[in-house]
Amino acid sequence: MTIDVARIPDAPNRRLGDTPIVQHPYIPLTDDDRKAMLATVGVRATADLFADIPAEHFRPEIDLPDALTELELLDHTRTLAARNRTAADNACFLGAGAYRHFRPSLIDPLVMRGEFLTSYTPYQPEVAQGTLQTIFEFQSLVCELTGMDVANAGMYDGASALAEACLMACAVTGRKRIAISDRVHPNSIATVRAYAHGRDIPVEVQPHGEFSLSDEYACLAVQQPDFLGRMAVAASEWGDAAHHAGALFVVAADPVSLGLFRAPAQYGADIVVGEGQSLGVPLSFGGPYVGLFACREKYTRQMPGRIVGETTDTNGRRGYVLTLQTREQHIRRERATSNICTSQQLIALSTAMYLATLGPTGLRRVGELCFDKAHELAARIEHLPGFSVEDDEPWFHEFVVRTPKPPVEINAALLERGIIGGLDVSDIRNRMLLCVTEMNTADELDRMVEALAEVSR
Amino acid sequence: MNDNRLEPTLHELSRPGRVAVTMPAPSRRANIPPELLRDELRLPEISQLDVVRHYTRLSQLNYSIDTQMYPLGSCTMKLNPKVNDAITAMPGFADAHPMQTADQSQGSLAVMHGLQRILAEITGMDDASLAPLAGAQGELAGVLVIKAYLESIGEKRTTIVVPDSAHGTNPATAAMAGFNVVAVQPQPDGDMDLEHLREALEEHGPTVAALMITQPSTLGLFDRNIVQVAKVVHGHGALMYGDGANLNAITGQVKPGDLGFDVMHINLHKTFSQPHGGGGPGAGPIVVKEHLVPFLPSPHVVLDAGGSTLEAGSNRGSSNLHPPASSFALVDPPFSIGRLGAFHGNFAVLLRAYAYISSLGGEGLRAMSEAAVLNANYIRARLRDAYYLAHEERTCMHEALFSAKKQKAQAGVKALDIAKRLIDYGYHPPTMYFPLVVDEALLIEPTESESKETVDAFCDAMLAIAREVETDPELVRTAPHTAPLGRLDEATAARKPKLRW
Ligand SMILES: Cc1ncc(COP(=O)(O)O)c(C=O)c1O
């Protein structure tokens, strides 16, 4: 297969090395360059550089579509993007672990600066102070939000951060059993299970609020707000129960909720993790996001992941470096606290920019707007015939509605009206998990109430 | 400003009452149970201009691909096309919610399904999972898949063999998946020592689950024994795990599946140009042979039974890559190892890789690896007289492995010093002290993105430094001299950690 040069006007049908191809914008070497370089290397053709590859397997057929020009690529991807129904042109009441929040305009141009976007992990601190200081600031912000002593540079996402927290609790306590609330996001529970299976550690899912622990358990893990959006008043009792059993109390918290609600440190958390996505990160069909990870100081050296610390240079000037690296895979190899290497630094940077821009008043406002709008919608739905809101516990911006029809049917009808409905959480009853954030306008709330009334008739 | 600081922290910039953005006031008083409320929230309060300047200034303290050559071995720091960023910012992708149903997400699923097939085709494997969020997580997924597969055929194997030259994530991953690690050494010529491998396999006998091997190796060499190695490993009932971090060298030149690999991970943030973001996000998809498909992580994208199925070889042209709408679904493979994260993988990263591969096409991918390998061999040829070259009798793949041992013996100048001196010449240093099996290692990876002029200028700088080592070693030992900071005191940072403001 050769590239159809006729599609690229004026492109000479050149041969790059041995492979017939036109000059590609991503590959600058010209024929003349190649000739000169091959002569310096002392081989006849580039194929000679691959002589170590068994001849019978060399240059197999690769069955891929032809190259697209930038113009064609944009057309092609636009066509694919148009096959999605998204929150861009529909009112969205779906949350369940990924939340639409306002992203201040300054974030994109700053986070997309090439110096941040196209640098590697900061292994050479003299030429990576930008990244390193932003990580130090990210760690500090995560500590402020969670109330914890130390934080790392971030994990892959909230679910894997929770899994690593549970494994860390096993390492800290020397125990091999994990207790987790059944009101933790089911995908997070599944992630904890997959990670724990590696080390053959049993994971026990316990009924929310009725935890039973013993000296076999490494930790109790809960989520705040929980999967159904509810805030636990009794959280400090669970923390006490965990500590009484000699286990760690692990809390997965939504960072936006922490603008309003008690920091997990206040109710006894030993490790706090969170999905950083809610701090203004685009939904992007599930990633990239970033996991927050913070803990008490005494566990610092058992933390997974990168950590940045402050120091000075040869002239006494302040600077930052990757530190406590003897925990990590490149030094400790099979005895490392985790295998994590590349993480989600750019997303961590974006969340730090978000917090720096919103500040304490902005973040609190976001929380209040979510709380108010969600409670307003809930109150209005409660008045609709056939609907009722499960309101027996305090909740933040997600709530469970019992519906007169199966949520699948309701959601299909909502979508026809330009509304992305809630998550189906039916048990024996028809139930739906709805989310409202500051992004939902008054008009959207009106449309939602109207549509639900119509749909149930 | 205190001139001990390059840039104040957010905390130091903060002044009570300042704001960078305002949010609308809530229409009514939030009626929140007071016992749940937090009393104090100490976030920075900064004006908008100060936030913008803070981050702009900090960015300027970084070296990056957009500003200079970044020949960091094993990391494949190549061009990150801006069109790929534009694509991920399209609202049809950026505003897609991961909990939406498949029928609402056909565009995203088409990208994922297309990428699964493309990666399987490039590597000569049968299927792919895009769930892993980075290379190391791909390793974990791959090793857990091996563990699940062996359990399914009633075998309890507890050991993984890892060469000494492997990246640290390999042994760390094996341990995370509950395996013991047994090390093997490469031969002096860099290839796997078959004798030693046989001995290790015999000694640990039926407990060996897999060999984890990087191909091309971390020494920048294509292992000539690989087909034999796979035979020996399979002969002991163990599996072949491939670390695909170095795929950039062989894309289009050879398919790892043809060499006997059962499973491998691919770093999309290396070979397929996801910008590295100062430490991610990346993505570490795994590709597997048929017998491992049922164990892949969740979720996996499949063509719905109702949709048209594709015959092998019928996927030429992008229209055929994407069957009619409403035909893709997310499923849990029947014996899945489970989930690695909350949703479907780092979707925007997957999308960038899909766009990058689409820009190159099959022949372009071949031209890519060819140019990457030529650039590396050219550097090797230009620097071999000045620096000790490991495995000098061979040709290299996409990276050239040197050692500063000559300079160390001559003038006490270490790999670290040479790396720091390169900063003064305006280049990011190569990877140093990795792989661990070569003293004073300097691993140089130019990638295909660099022009001959840039590569020449880099070589000139390396040669100039080699001369400086002879004439003025102190200049090199105390470098960098032009960076924003001099060398940093890492020992104190670790001894007295200050990890937050
Ligand atoms: C050879 C090799 N294997 C594995 C990895 C791990 O990949 P990641 O950093 O994406 O987790 C890397 C890169 O860091 C590598 O160079």
Short mmCIF file of N, CA and C in Angstrom, two decimals, chain A residues 120-121 123 156 164 199 303-306 322 324-343, chain B residues 135-137 139 164 166-176 243 270 434 436:
data_model
loop_
_atom_site.label_atom_id
_atom_site.label_comp_id
_atom_site.label_asym_id
_atom_site.label_seq_id
_atom_site.Cartn_x
_atom_site.Cartn_y
_atom_site.Cartn_z
N TYR A 120 8.41 16.58 29.94
CA TYR A 120 8.29 15.27 30.56
C TYR A 120 8.21 15.42 32.08
N THR A 121 8.04 14.31 32.75
CA THR A 121 8.15 14.26 34.21
C THR A 121 9.43 15.00 34.62
N TYR A 123 12.43 15.28 35.73
CA TYR A 123 13.62 14.58 36.21
C TYR A 123 14.83 15.50 36.33
N TYR A 156 -3.80 8.31 38.96
CA TYR A 156 -4.46 8.23 37.64
C TYR A 156 -5.87 8.81 37.66
N GLU A 164 -5.28 2.31 45.53
CA GLU A 164 -3.93 2.44 46.08
C GLU A 164 -3.98 2.79 47.57
N ARG A 199 -2.70 -8.74 44.90
CA ARG A 199 -1.99 -9.16 46.12
C ARG A 199 -2.79 -10.18 46.92
N MET A 303 3.36 6.45 51.06
CA MET A 303 2.51 6.93 49.96
C MET A 303 3.01 6.42 48.62
N PRO A 304 2.08 6.14 47.72
CA PRO A 304 2.47 5.86 46.33
C PRO A 304 2.69 7.17 45.57
N GLY A 305 3.33 7.09 44.43
CA GLY A 305 3.35 8.23 43.51
C GLY A 305 4.45 9.24 43.76
N ARG A 306 4.48 10.24 42.89
CA ARG A 306 5.52 11.27 42.98
C ARG A 306 5.20 12.26 44.08
N LEU A 322 11.77 16.48 42.82
CA LEU A 322 11.09 15.22 43.17
C LEU A 322 11.82 14.67 44.38
N LEU A 324 11.78 11.98 48.22
CA LEU A 324 11.38 10.72 48.85
C LEU A 324 11.23 9.62 47.79
N GLN A 325 12.17 9.63 46.83
CA GLN A 325 12.04 8.73 45.69
C GLN A 325 12.38 7.29 46.03
N THR A 326 12.94 7.07 47.23
CA THR A 326 13.25 5.68 47.58
C THR A 326 11.99 4.85 47.78
N ARG A 327 10.81 5.50 47.75
CA ARG A 327 9.55 4.73 47.76
C ARG A 327 9.24 4.18 46.38
N GLU A 328 9.87 4.76 45.34
CA GLU A 328 9.35 4.58 43.98
C GLU A 328 10.01 3.47 43.20
N GLN A 329 9.33 3.08 42.11
CA GLN A 329 9.72 1.90 41.33
C GLN A 329 11.12 2.03 40.72
N HIS A 330 11.52 3.23 40.31
CA HIS A 330 12.80 3.31 39.60
C HIS A 330 13.98 3.12 40.55
N ILE A 331 13.75 3.27 41.86
CA ILE A 331 14.80 2.99 42.83
C ILE A 331 14.55 1.65 43.51
N ARG A 332 13.34 1.48 44.01
CA ARG A 332 13.04 0.35 44.88
C ARG A 332 12.60 -0.90 44.11
N ARG A 333 12.28 -0.73 42.84
CA ARG A 333 11.84 -1.84 41.98
C ARG A 333 10.76 -2.69 42.66
N GLU A 334 10.97 -4.00 42.82
CA GLU A 334 9.84 -4.82 43.31
C GLU A 334 9.43 -4.51 44.75
N ARG A 335 10.22 -3.70 45.45
CA ARG A 335 9.82 -3.34 46.80
C ARG A 335 9.21 -1.92 46.87
N ALA A 336 8.90 -1.33 45.73
CA ALA A 336 8.33 0.01 45.69
C ALA A 336 6.93 0.02 46.32
N THR A 337 6.48 1.22 46.75
CA THR A 337 5.14 1.30 47.34
C THR A 337 4.05 1.14 46.28
N SER A 338 4.41 1.43 45.02
CA SER A 338 3.47 1.26 43.91
C SER A 338 4.29 1.19 42.63
N ASN A 339 3.66 0.77 41.52
CA ASN A 339 4.39 0.78 40.25
C ASN A 339 4.17 2.07 39.48
N ILE A 340 3.38 3.00 40.03
CA ILE A 340 2.98 4.18 39.25
C ILE A 340 4.19 5.01 38.84
N CYS A 341 4.17 5.46 37.60
CA CYS A 341 5.27 6.25 37.04
C CYS A 341 4.63 7.48 36.40
N THR A 342 4.37 7.45 35.10
CA THR A 342 3.61 8.53 34.48
C THR A 342 2.24 8.60 35.14
N SER A 343 1.81 9.82 35.52
CA SER A 343 0.51 9.96 36.14
C SER A 343 -0.35 10.92 35.33
N GLY B 135 1.51 3.50 31.14
CA GLY B 135 2.27 2.29 30.84
C GLY B 135 2.29 1.33 32.01
N ALA B 136 2.58 1.84 33.20
CA ALA B 136 2.69 0.96 34.36
C ALA B 136 1.35 0.28 34.65
N GLN B 137 0.25 1.01 34.43
CA GLN B 137 -1.04 0.36 34.67
C GLN B 137 -1.34 -0.68 33.59
N GLU B 139 1.00 -2.50 32.32
CA GLU B 139 1.76 -3.66 32.80
C GLU B 139 0.94 -4.44 33.82
N ASP B 164 17.54 -7.71 34.31
CA ASP B 164 18.12 -6.62 35.10
C ASP B 164 18.00 -5.26 34.44
N ALA B 166 15.59 -4.09 32.86
CA ALA B 166 14.20 -3.63 32.72
C ALA B 166 13.96 -2.32 33.45
N HIS B 167 12.96 -1.62 32.98
CA HIS B 167 12.47 -0.42 33.65
C HIS B 167 11.92 -0.82 35.01
N GLY B 168 12.03 0.08 35.99
CA GLY B 168 11.60 -0.22 37.35
C GLY B 168 10.15 -0.62 37.48
N THR B 169 9.32 -0.13 36.55
CA THR B 169 7.90 -0.48 36.65
C THR B 169 7.68 -1.97 36.44
N ASN B 170 8.56 -2.66 35.71
CA ASN B 170 8.34 -4.10 35.45
C ASN B 170 8.38 -4.91 36.74
N PRO B 171 9.47 -4.86 37.48
CA PRO B 171 9.46 -5.62 38.74
C PRO B 171 8.42 -5.10 39.74
N ALA B 172 8.21 -3.78 39.76
CA ALA B 172 7.21 -3.23 40.70
C ALA B 172 5.83 -3.75 40.36
N THR B 173 5.55 -3.86 39.07
CA THR B 173 4.25 -4.37 38.64
C THR B 173 4.09 -5.84 39.01
N ALA B 174 5.14 -6.62 38.74
CA ALA B 174 5.07 -8.05 39.05
C ALA B 174 4.73 -8.23 40.54
N ALA B 175 5.37 -7.42 41.38
CA ALA B 175 5.10 -7.52 42.81
C ALA B 175 3.67 -7.11 43.14
N MET B 176 3.18 -6.05 42.50
CA MET B 176 1.81 -5.61 42.76
C MET B 176 0.79 -6.66 42.37
N ASP B 243 7.04 -5.33 27.13
CA ASP B 243 6.98 -3.92 27.49
C ASP B 243 7.16 -3.15 26.19
N LYS B 270 4.18 7.91 24.29
CA LYS B 270 5.51 7.84 23.69
C LYS B 270 5.30 7.70 22.19
N PHE B 434 20.17 5.17 33.48
CA PHE B 434 19.22 4.13 33.10
C PHE B 434 19.55 3.71 31.67
N LEU B 436 20.16 0.45 34.33
CA LEU B 436 21.08 0.34 35.46
C LEU B 436 22.29 -0.52 35.16
#
